[in-house]
Amino acid sequence: MTVIQENLSLPAKDGYQLSATLFTAEIPSSHFVLINSATAVPRQFYKNYAEFLVQEGFSVLTYDYRGIGGSRPANLRGFTARMRDWALQDMAGMVDWLRSEKCPDKIFMIGHSFGGQAAGLMDNIDNIDGMLTVSAQSGHWRLQGGEQKWMVLLHSWVTLPVTSFLLGYMPWSWFGAEDLPGKVSSEWAGWCRHRDYILGDKTLPLDRYNNFDIPVLAYSIDDDKWGTEKSVDAMMKAYPNMERRHIVPQTEGISSLGHFGYFRAKSEPLWKEAVSWLKGLQAVS
C-alpha cells in the first residue's frame, strides 16, 4: 500500500500555526489517529509508527508542539509558551481541526509520555473515541528508576529552572535533543518537583480528567527508568476508564526499549496488539 504524506500548517486553538504531517492511504480512512509527542520530540520520530497505522486502515496526524521542530519560532528567547499550552491549545486544536475539516467517523489518540499525561486537560475530549498511551508517567523525581531519580531531581531543581532563567530557553540540543522554550522548561520543572506532578497544579483544569471517560489503554515498559511501572500508575490513575499493560522487552524478543524504543521500527511486533485494541474500538457504535 502506498502511504501518502502531506505536510501542513494547522492552527492551534489560539491560532498559533503548528507544523503537522497527515499520513493517509490513496483512499483515506475516516478513522483517524492523532499522535501526541513526548516532551521535546519532533513529529518525524513517529513516522514509522504512523505509516504502520495507515497500512492497518487508519489515517494519522502528527504535529509539533509550539516551540519544537517545525513549530519553533526563529528565536526561543522571549517565547512565552508554557507547557500547558501544548495540551490546552495544541492538542485540542488538532482535535478541532480533524473534527471540522475531515469529519471523521472516529478519532483516536496515541500519547507518548507528555502526550498521554496531559490529554485529560483538553476541553474537547468528547470528540475522542479512545486513547492509547506509552510511558505516560508522573514526572515526580521520586518515582523514577535507578540513576534517573537523581538526574530528574537535579534537572527539576537546578538545570531546567536555572538555565532557562539565564539563557531564556533550555538548550537540550547540547545533549542531542530539541531545545525547550524557557517557560515550558520552568513549568515542567515545577511539576516534576511536586509529588503529584501535573495533578498537583491547581491552576490547571484538573476536573476535566474526571470527564475523560473514554477507553484508555496505558502501557509501561519494564526497562524505562523515566516511565517506571509505579510512575505510570501514579499518572494514569487520573483517567477513570483506564486499563494497564506492562511490557517486558526480553519476553517479547527485544533486548531493550527504554523510554523511546516502543516507537522505533524494531518494535513493530508490539504494534499489532495496539492496532488490535484500536480496531476493537472501531467496531463500537
CSV table of C-alpha atoms in Angstrom, one decimal, residues 1-270:
chain,number,residue,atom,x,y,z
A,1,MET,CA,0.0,0.0,0.0
A,2,THR,CA,1.2,3.5,-0.9
A,3,VAL,CA,1.3,5.9,2.1
A,4,ILE,CA,0.7,9.5,1.2
A,5,GLN,CA,2.3,12.2,3.4
A,6,GLU,CA,1.1,15.8,3.3
A,7,ASN,CA,2.9,18.4,5.3
A,8,LEU,CA,0.6,21.1,6.7
A,9,SER,CA,0.4,24.2,8.8
A,10,LEU,CA,-2.5,23.9,11.1
A,11,PRO,CA,-4.0,26.3,13.8
A,12,ALA,CA,-3.9,25.6,17.5
A,13,LYS,CA,-7.0,26.8,19.4
A,14,ASP,CA,-5.5,30.2,19.8
A,15,GLY,CA,-4.4,30.5,16.2
A,16,TYR,CA,-0.7,29.6,16.6
A,17,GLN,CA,0.4,27.8,13.5
A,18,LEU,CA,1.8,24.3,14.0
A,19,SER,CA,3.7,22.1,11.6
A,20,ALA,CA,1.9,18.8,11.0
A,21,THR,CA,2.0,15.8,8.7
A,22,LEU,CA,-1.1,13.9,7.6
A,23,PHE,CA,-0.5,10.2,6.6
A,24,THR,CA,-3.2,8.5,4.5
A,25,ALA,CA,-3.8,5.7,2.1
A,26,GLU,CA,-4.7,6.5,-1.5
A,27,ILE,CA,-8.3,6.1,-0.4
A,28,PRO,CA,-8.2,7.7,3.0
A,29,SER,CA,-9.7,6.1,6.1
A,30,SER,CA,-12.3,8.0,8.0
A,31,HIS,CA,-10.9,6.6,11.3
A,32,PHE,CA,-8.1,9.0,12.4
A,33,VAL,CA,-5.3,8.6,14.9
A,34,LEU,CA,-3.7,11.7,16.4
A,35,ILE,CA,-0.2,11.2,17.8
A,36,ASN,CA,0.7,13.4,20.7
A,37,SER,CA,4.5,13.5,21.1
A,38,ALA,CA,6.7,13.2,24.1
A,39,THR,CA,8.4,16.3,25.5
A,40,ALA,CA,10.9,17.8,23.0
A,41,VAL,CA,10.4,15.0,20.5
A,42,PRO,CA,9.7,16.2,16.9
A,43,ARG,CA,6.9,14.6,14.9
A,44,GLN,CA,9.3,12.9,12.5
A,45,PHE,CA,10.2,10.4,15.2
A,46,TYR,CA,6.7,8.8,14.9
A,47,LYS,CA,6.9,8.4,11.1
A,48,ASN,CA,7.3,4.6,11.1
A,49,TYR,CA,4.5,4.1,13.6
A,50,ALA,CA,2.2,6.4,11.6
A,51,GLU,CA,2.9,4.5,8.3
A,52,PHE,CA,2.2,1.2,10.1
A,53,LEU,CA,-1.2,2.5,11.3
A,54,VAL,CA,-2.0,3.6,7.7
A,55,GLN,CA,-1.2,0.1,6.5
A,56,GLU,CA,-3.7,-1.1,9.1
A,57,GLY,CA,-6.6,1.0,8.0
A,58,PHE,CA,-6.2,4.4,9.8
A,59,SER,CA,-5.4,7.9,8.8
A,60,VAL,CA,-2.8,9.5,11.0
A,61,LEU,CA,-1.9,13.1,12.0
A,62,THR,CA,1.4,14.0,13.7
A,63,TYR,CA,2.4,17.5,14.7
A,64,ASP,CA,5.0,19.6,16.5
A,65,TYR,CA,4.1,21.4,19.7
A,66,ARG,CA,4.8,25.1,19.7
A,67,GLY,CA,8.4,25.9,20.2
A,68,ILE,CA,9.5,22.4,18.9
A,69,GLY,CA,10.6,21.1,15.5
A,70,GLY,CA,8.8,22.8,12.6
A,71,SER,CA,6.6,24.8,15.1
A,72,ARG,CA,9.7,26.6,16.6
A,73,PRO,CA,10.0,30.3,16.2
A,74,ALA,CA,13.2,31.9,14.9
A,75,ASN,CA,14.2,32.8,18.4
A,76,LEU,CA,13.2,30.9,21.6
A,77,ARG,CA,14.3,33.7,23.8
A,78,GLY,CA,11.3,35.6,24.9
A,79,PHE,CA,8.9,33.0,23.6
A,80,THR,CA,6.0,33.0,26.0
A,81,ALA,CA,4.5,29.5,25.5
A,82,ARG,CA,4.1,27.3,28.6
A,83,MET,CA,3.9,23.5,28.7
A,84,ARG,CA,0.2,23.7,29.5
A,85,ASP,CA,-0.3,25.3,26.1
A,86,TRP,CA,0.8,22.1,24.4
A,87,ALA,CA,-2.3,20.4,25.8
A,88,LEU,CA,-4.8,23.3,26.1
A,89,GLN,CA,-4.1,24.9,22.8
A,90,ASP,CA,-2.1,22.5,20.6
A,91,MET,CA,-3.5,19.0,21.2
A,92,ALA,CA,-7.0,20.4,21.5
A,93,GLY,CA,-6.5,22.5,18.3
A,94,MET,CA,-5.5,19.4,16.3
A,95,VAL,CA,-8.7,17.6,17.5
A,96,ASP,CA,-10.8,20.6,16.5
A,97,TRP,CA,-9.1,20.7,13.0
A,98,LEU,CA,-9.7,17.0,12.5
A,99,ARG,CA,-13.3,17.2,13.5
A,100,SER,CA,-14.1,20.3,11.4
A,101,GLU,CA,-12.0,19.6,8.3
A,102,LYS,CA,-12.1,15.8,8.0
A,103,CYS,CA,-15.5,14.9,9.5
A,104,PRO,CA,-14.1,11.6,10.9
A,105,ASP,CA,-16.1,8.6,12.0
A,106,LYS,CA,-13.7,8.1,14.8
A,107,ILE,CA,-10.7,9.9,16.4
A,108,PHE,CA,-8.2,8.0,18.5
A,109,MET,CA,-5.2,9.4,20.2
A,110,ILE,CA,-1.7,7.9,20.8
A,111,GLY,CA,0.0,9.7,23.7
A,112,HIS,CA,3.7,9.2,24.3
A,113,SER,CA,4.9,10.4,27.7
A,114,PHE,CA,3.7,14.0,28.0
A,115,GLY,CA,1.3,13.3,25.1
A,116,GLY,CA,-0.7,11.0,27.3
A,117,GLN,CA,-0.1,12.7,30.6
A,118,ALA,CA,-1.8,16.0,29.6
A,119,ALA,CA,-4.5,14.8,27.2
A,120,GLY,CA,-7.1,14.9,30.0
A,121,LEU,CA,-6.7,18.7,30.2
A,122,MET,CA,-8.3,19.3,26.8
A,123,ASP,CA,-11.7,21.0,26.6
A,124,ASN,CA,-12.9,18.9,23.7
A,125,ILE,CA,-12.3,15.3,24.9
A,126,ASP,CA,-15.9,14.5,23.9
A,127,ASN,CA,-14.5,14.3,20.3
A,128,ILE,CA,-12.1,11.4,21.2
A,129,ASP,CA,-13.2,7.8,21.0
A,130,GLY,CA,-10.2,6.1,22.7
A,131,MET,CA,-6.6,6.8,23.7
A,132,LEU,CA,-3.5,4.5,23.9
A,133,THR,CA,-0.6,5.8,25.9
A,134,VAL,CA,3.1,4.7,26.1
A,135,SER,CA,5.2,5.6,29.2
A,136,ALA,CA,2.7,8.4,30.2
A,137,GLN,CA,4.2,8.7,33.6
A,138,SER,CA,4.2,11.0,36.6
A,139,GLY,CA,7.4,13.0,36.3
A,140,HIS,CA,8.0,13.4,40.0
A,141,TRP,CA,11.6,12.6,40.7
A,142,ARG,CA,10.9,10.1,43.5
A,143,LEU,CA,9.0,7.8,41.1
A,144,GLN,CA,11.8,7.5,38.5
A,145,GLY,CA,14.1,4.4,38.4
A,146,GLY,CA,17.8,3.9,39.0
A,147,GLU,CA,20.1,6.8,38.5
A,148,GLN,CA,17.2,8.7,36.7
A,149,LYS,CA,15.7,9.5,40.1
A,150,TRP,CA,18.8,11.7,40.8
A,151,MET,CA,19.0,13.1,37.3
A,152,VAL,CA,15.4,14.3,37.4
A,153,LEU,CA,16.0,15.7,40.9
A,154,LEU,CA,18.9,17.7,39.6
A,155,HIS,CA,17.2,18.8,36.4
A,156,SER,CA,13.9,19.8,38.1
A,157,TRP,CA,15.6,21.9,40.9
A,158,VAL,CA,18.7,23.2,39.1
A,159,THR,CA,19.2,22.5,35.4
A,160,LEU,CA,15.8,23.4,33.9
A,161,PRO,CA,14.9,26.5,36.0
A,162,VAL,CA,18.4,28.0,36.3
A,163,THR,CA,19.4,27.5,32.6
A,164,SER,CA,16.0,28.8,31.4
A,165,PHE,CA,16.3,31.8,33.5
A,166,LEU,CA,19.9,32.6,32.4
A,167,LEU,CA,19.5,31.9,28.7
A,168,GLY,CA,15.8,32.4,28.1
A,169,TYR,CA,15.4,28.8,26.9
A,170,MET,CA,16.6,25.3,27.7
A,171,PRO,CA,19.4,24.2,25.2
A,172,TRP,CA,18.6,20.5,25.2
A,173,SER,CA,20.3,20.4,21.8
A,174,TRP,CA,23.6,20.4,23.7
A,175,PHE,CA,22.6,16.9,24.8
A,176,GLY,CA,21.3,15.7,21.4
A,177,ALA,CA,17.6,16.6,21.9
A,178,GLU,CA,15.3,19.5,20.9
A,179,ASP,CA,15.6,22.8,22.7
A,180,LEU,CA,12.8,23.8,25.0
A,181,PRO,CA,11.1,27.2,25.4
A,182,GLY,CA,12.1,28.8,28.7
A,183,LYS,CA,8.5,28.9,30.2
A,184,VAL,CA,7.9,25.3,29.1
A,185,SER,CA,11.1,24.3,30.8
A,186,SER,CA,10.4,26.1,34.1
A,187,GLU,CA,6.8,24.9,34.3
A,188,TRP,CA,7.8,21.3,33.6
A,189,ALA,CA,10.5,21.6,36.3
A,190,GLY,CA,7.8,22.8,38.8
A,191,TRP,CA,5.6,19.8,38.0
A,192,CYS,CA,8.5,17.4,38.5
A,193,ARG,CA,9.2,18.8,41.9
A,194,HIS,CA,5.6,18.2,43.1
A,195,ARG,CA,4.7,14.7,44.4
A,196,ASP,CA,1.5,14.7,42.3
A,197,TYR,CA,3.2,16.1,39.2
A,198,ILE,CA,0.6,17.7,36.8
A,199,LEU,CA,-2.2,16.6,39.1
A,200,GLY,CA,-0.8,18.8,41.9
A,201,ASP,CA,-1.1,22.1,39.8
A,202,LYS,CA,-4.4,23.6,40.9
A,203,THR,CA,-4.1,26.3,38.2
A,204,LEU,CA,-4.9,23.6,35.6
A,205,PRO,CA,-8.5,22.5,34.7
A,206,LEU,CA,-7.9,19.2,36.5
A,207,ASP,CA,-11.6,18.4,36.8
A,208,ARG,CA,-11.5,17.6,33.1
A,209,TYR,CA,-9.7,14.3,33.8
A,210,ASN,CA,-12.8,13.1,35.6
A,211,ASN,CA,-14.8,13.6,32.4
A,212,PHE,CA,-12.3,11.7,30.3
A,213,ASP,CA,-14.3,8.5,30.5
A,214,ILE,CA,-13.5,7.0,27.1
A,215,PRO,CA,-11.4,3.8,27.0
A,216,VAL,CA,-7.7,4.3,27.8
A,217,LEU,CA,-5.0,1.7,27.4
A,218,ALA,CA,-1.8,2.6,29.2
A,219,TYR,CA,1.5,0.9,28.6
A,220,SER,CA,4.5,0.9,30.9
A,221,ILE,CA,7.8,-0.6,29.9
A,222,ASP,CA,10.0,-2.6,32.2
A,223,ASP,CA,13.4,-1.1,31.4
A,224,ASP,CA,12.1,2.5,31.1
A,225,LYS,CA,13.7,4.3,34.0
A,226,TRP,CA,11.7,7.5,33.3
A,227,GLY,CA,8.4,5.7,33.0
A,228,THR,CA,8.6,3.1,35.7
A,229,GLU,CA,5.5,0.9,36.3
A,230,LYS,CA,4.9,2.9,39.6
A,231,SER,CA,5.2,6.3,37.9
A,232,VAL,CA,2.8,5.3,35.1
A,233,ASP,CA,0.3,4.0,37.7
A,234,ALA,CA,0.6,7.4,39.5
A,235,MET,CA,-0.2,9.4,36.4
A,236,MET,CA,-2.8,7.3,34.7
A,237,LYS,CA,-4.9,6.9,37.8
A,238,ALA,CA,-6.4,10.2,36.8
A,239,TYR,CA,-8.2,8.6,33.9
A,240,PRO,CA,-11.4,6.9,35.1
A,241,ASN,CA,-11.8,4.3,32.3
A,242,MET,CA,-8.2,3.0,32.1
A,243,GLU,CA,-6.7,-0.4,31.6
A,244,ARG,CA,-3.0,-1.1,32.2
A,245,ARG,CA,-0.4,-3.3,30.4
A,246,HIS,CA,3.2,-3.7,31.2
A,247,ILE,CA,5.8,-4.7,28.6
A,248,VAL,CA,8.9,-6.7,29.5
A,249,PRO,CA,11.1,-6.3,26.3
A,250,GLN,CA,13.0,-9.6,26.8
A,251,THR,CA,9.8,-11.7,26.8
A,252,GLU,CA,8.9,-10.0,23.5
A,253,GLY,CA,12.2,-10.9,21.9
A,254,ILE,CA,13.5,-7.3,22.2
A,255,SER,CA,16.8,-6.6,24.0
A,256,SER,CA,15.7,-3.1,25.3
A,257,LEU,CA,13.1,-0.4,24.8
A,258,GLY,CA,13.6,2.3,27.4
A,259,HIS,CA,11.5,5.5,27.1
A,260,PHE,CA,11.6,5.8,23.3
A,261,GLY,CA,12.2,2.3,21.8
A,262,TYR,CA,8.5,1.4,21.5
A,263,PHE,CA,8.2,3.7,18.5
A,264,ARG,CA,11.3,2.5,16.7
A,265,ALA,CA,11.0,0.1,13.8
A,266,LYS,CA,12.4,-2.8,15.8
A,267,SER,CA,9.2,-2.8,18.0
A,268,GLU,CA,6.8,-3.4,15.1
A,269,PRO,CA,5.7,-6.8,16.6
A,270,LEU,CA,4.4,-4.9,19.6
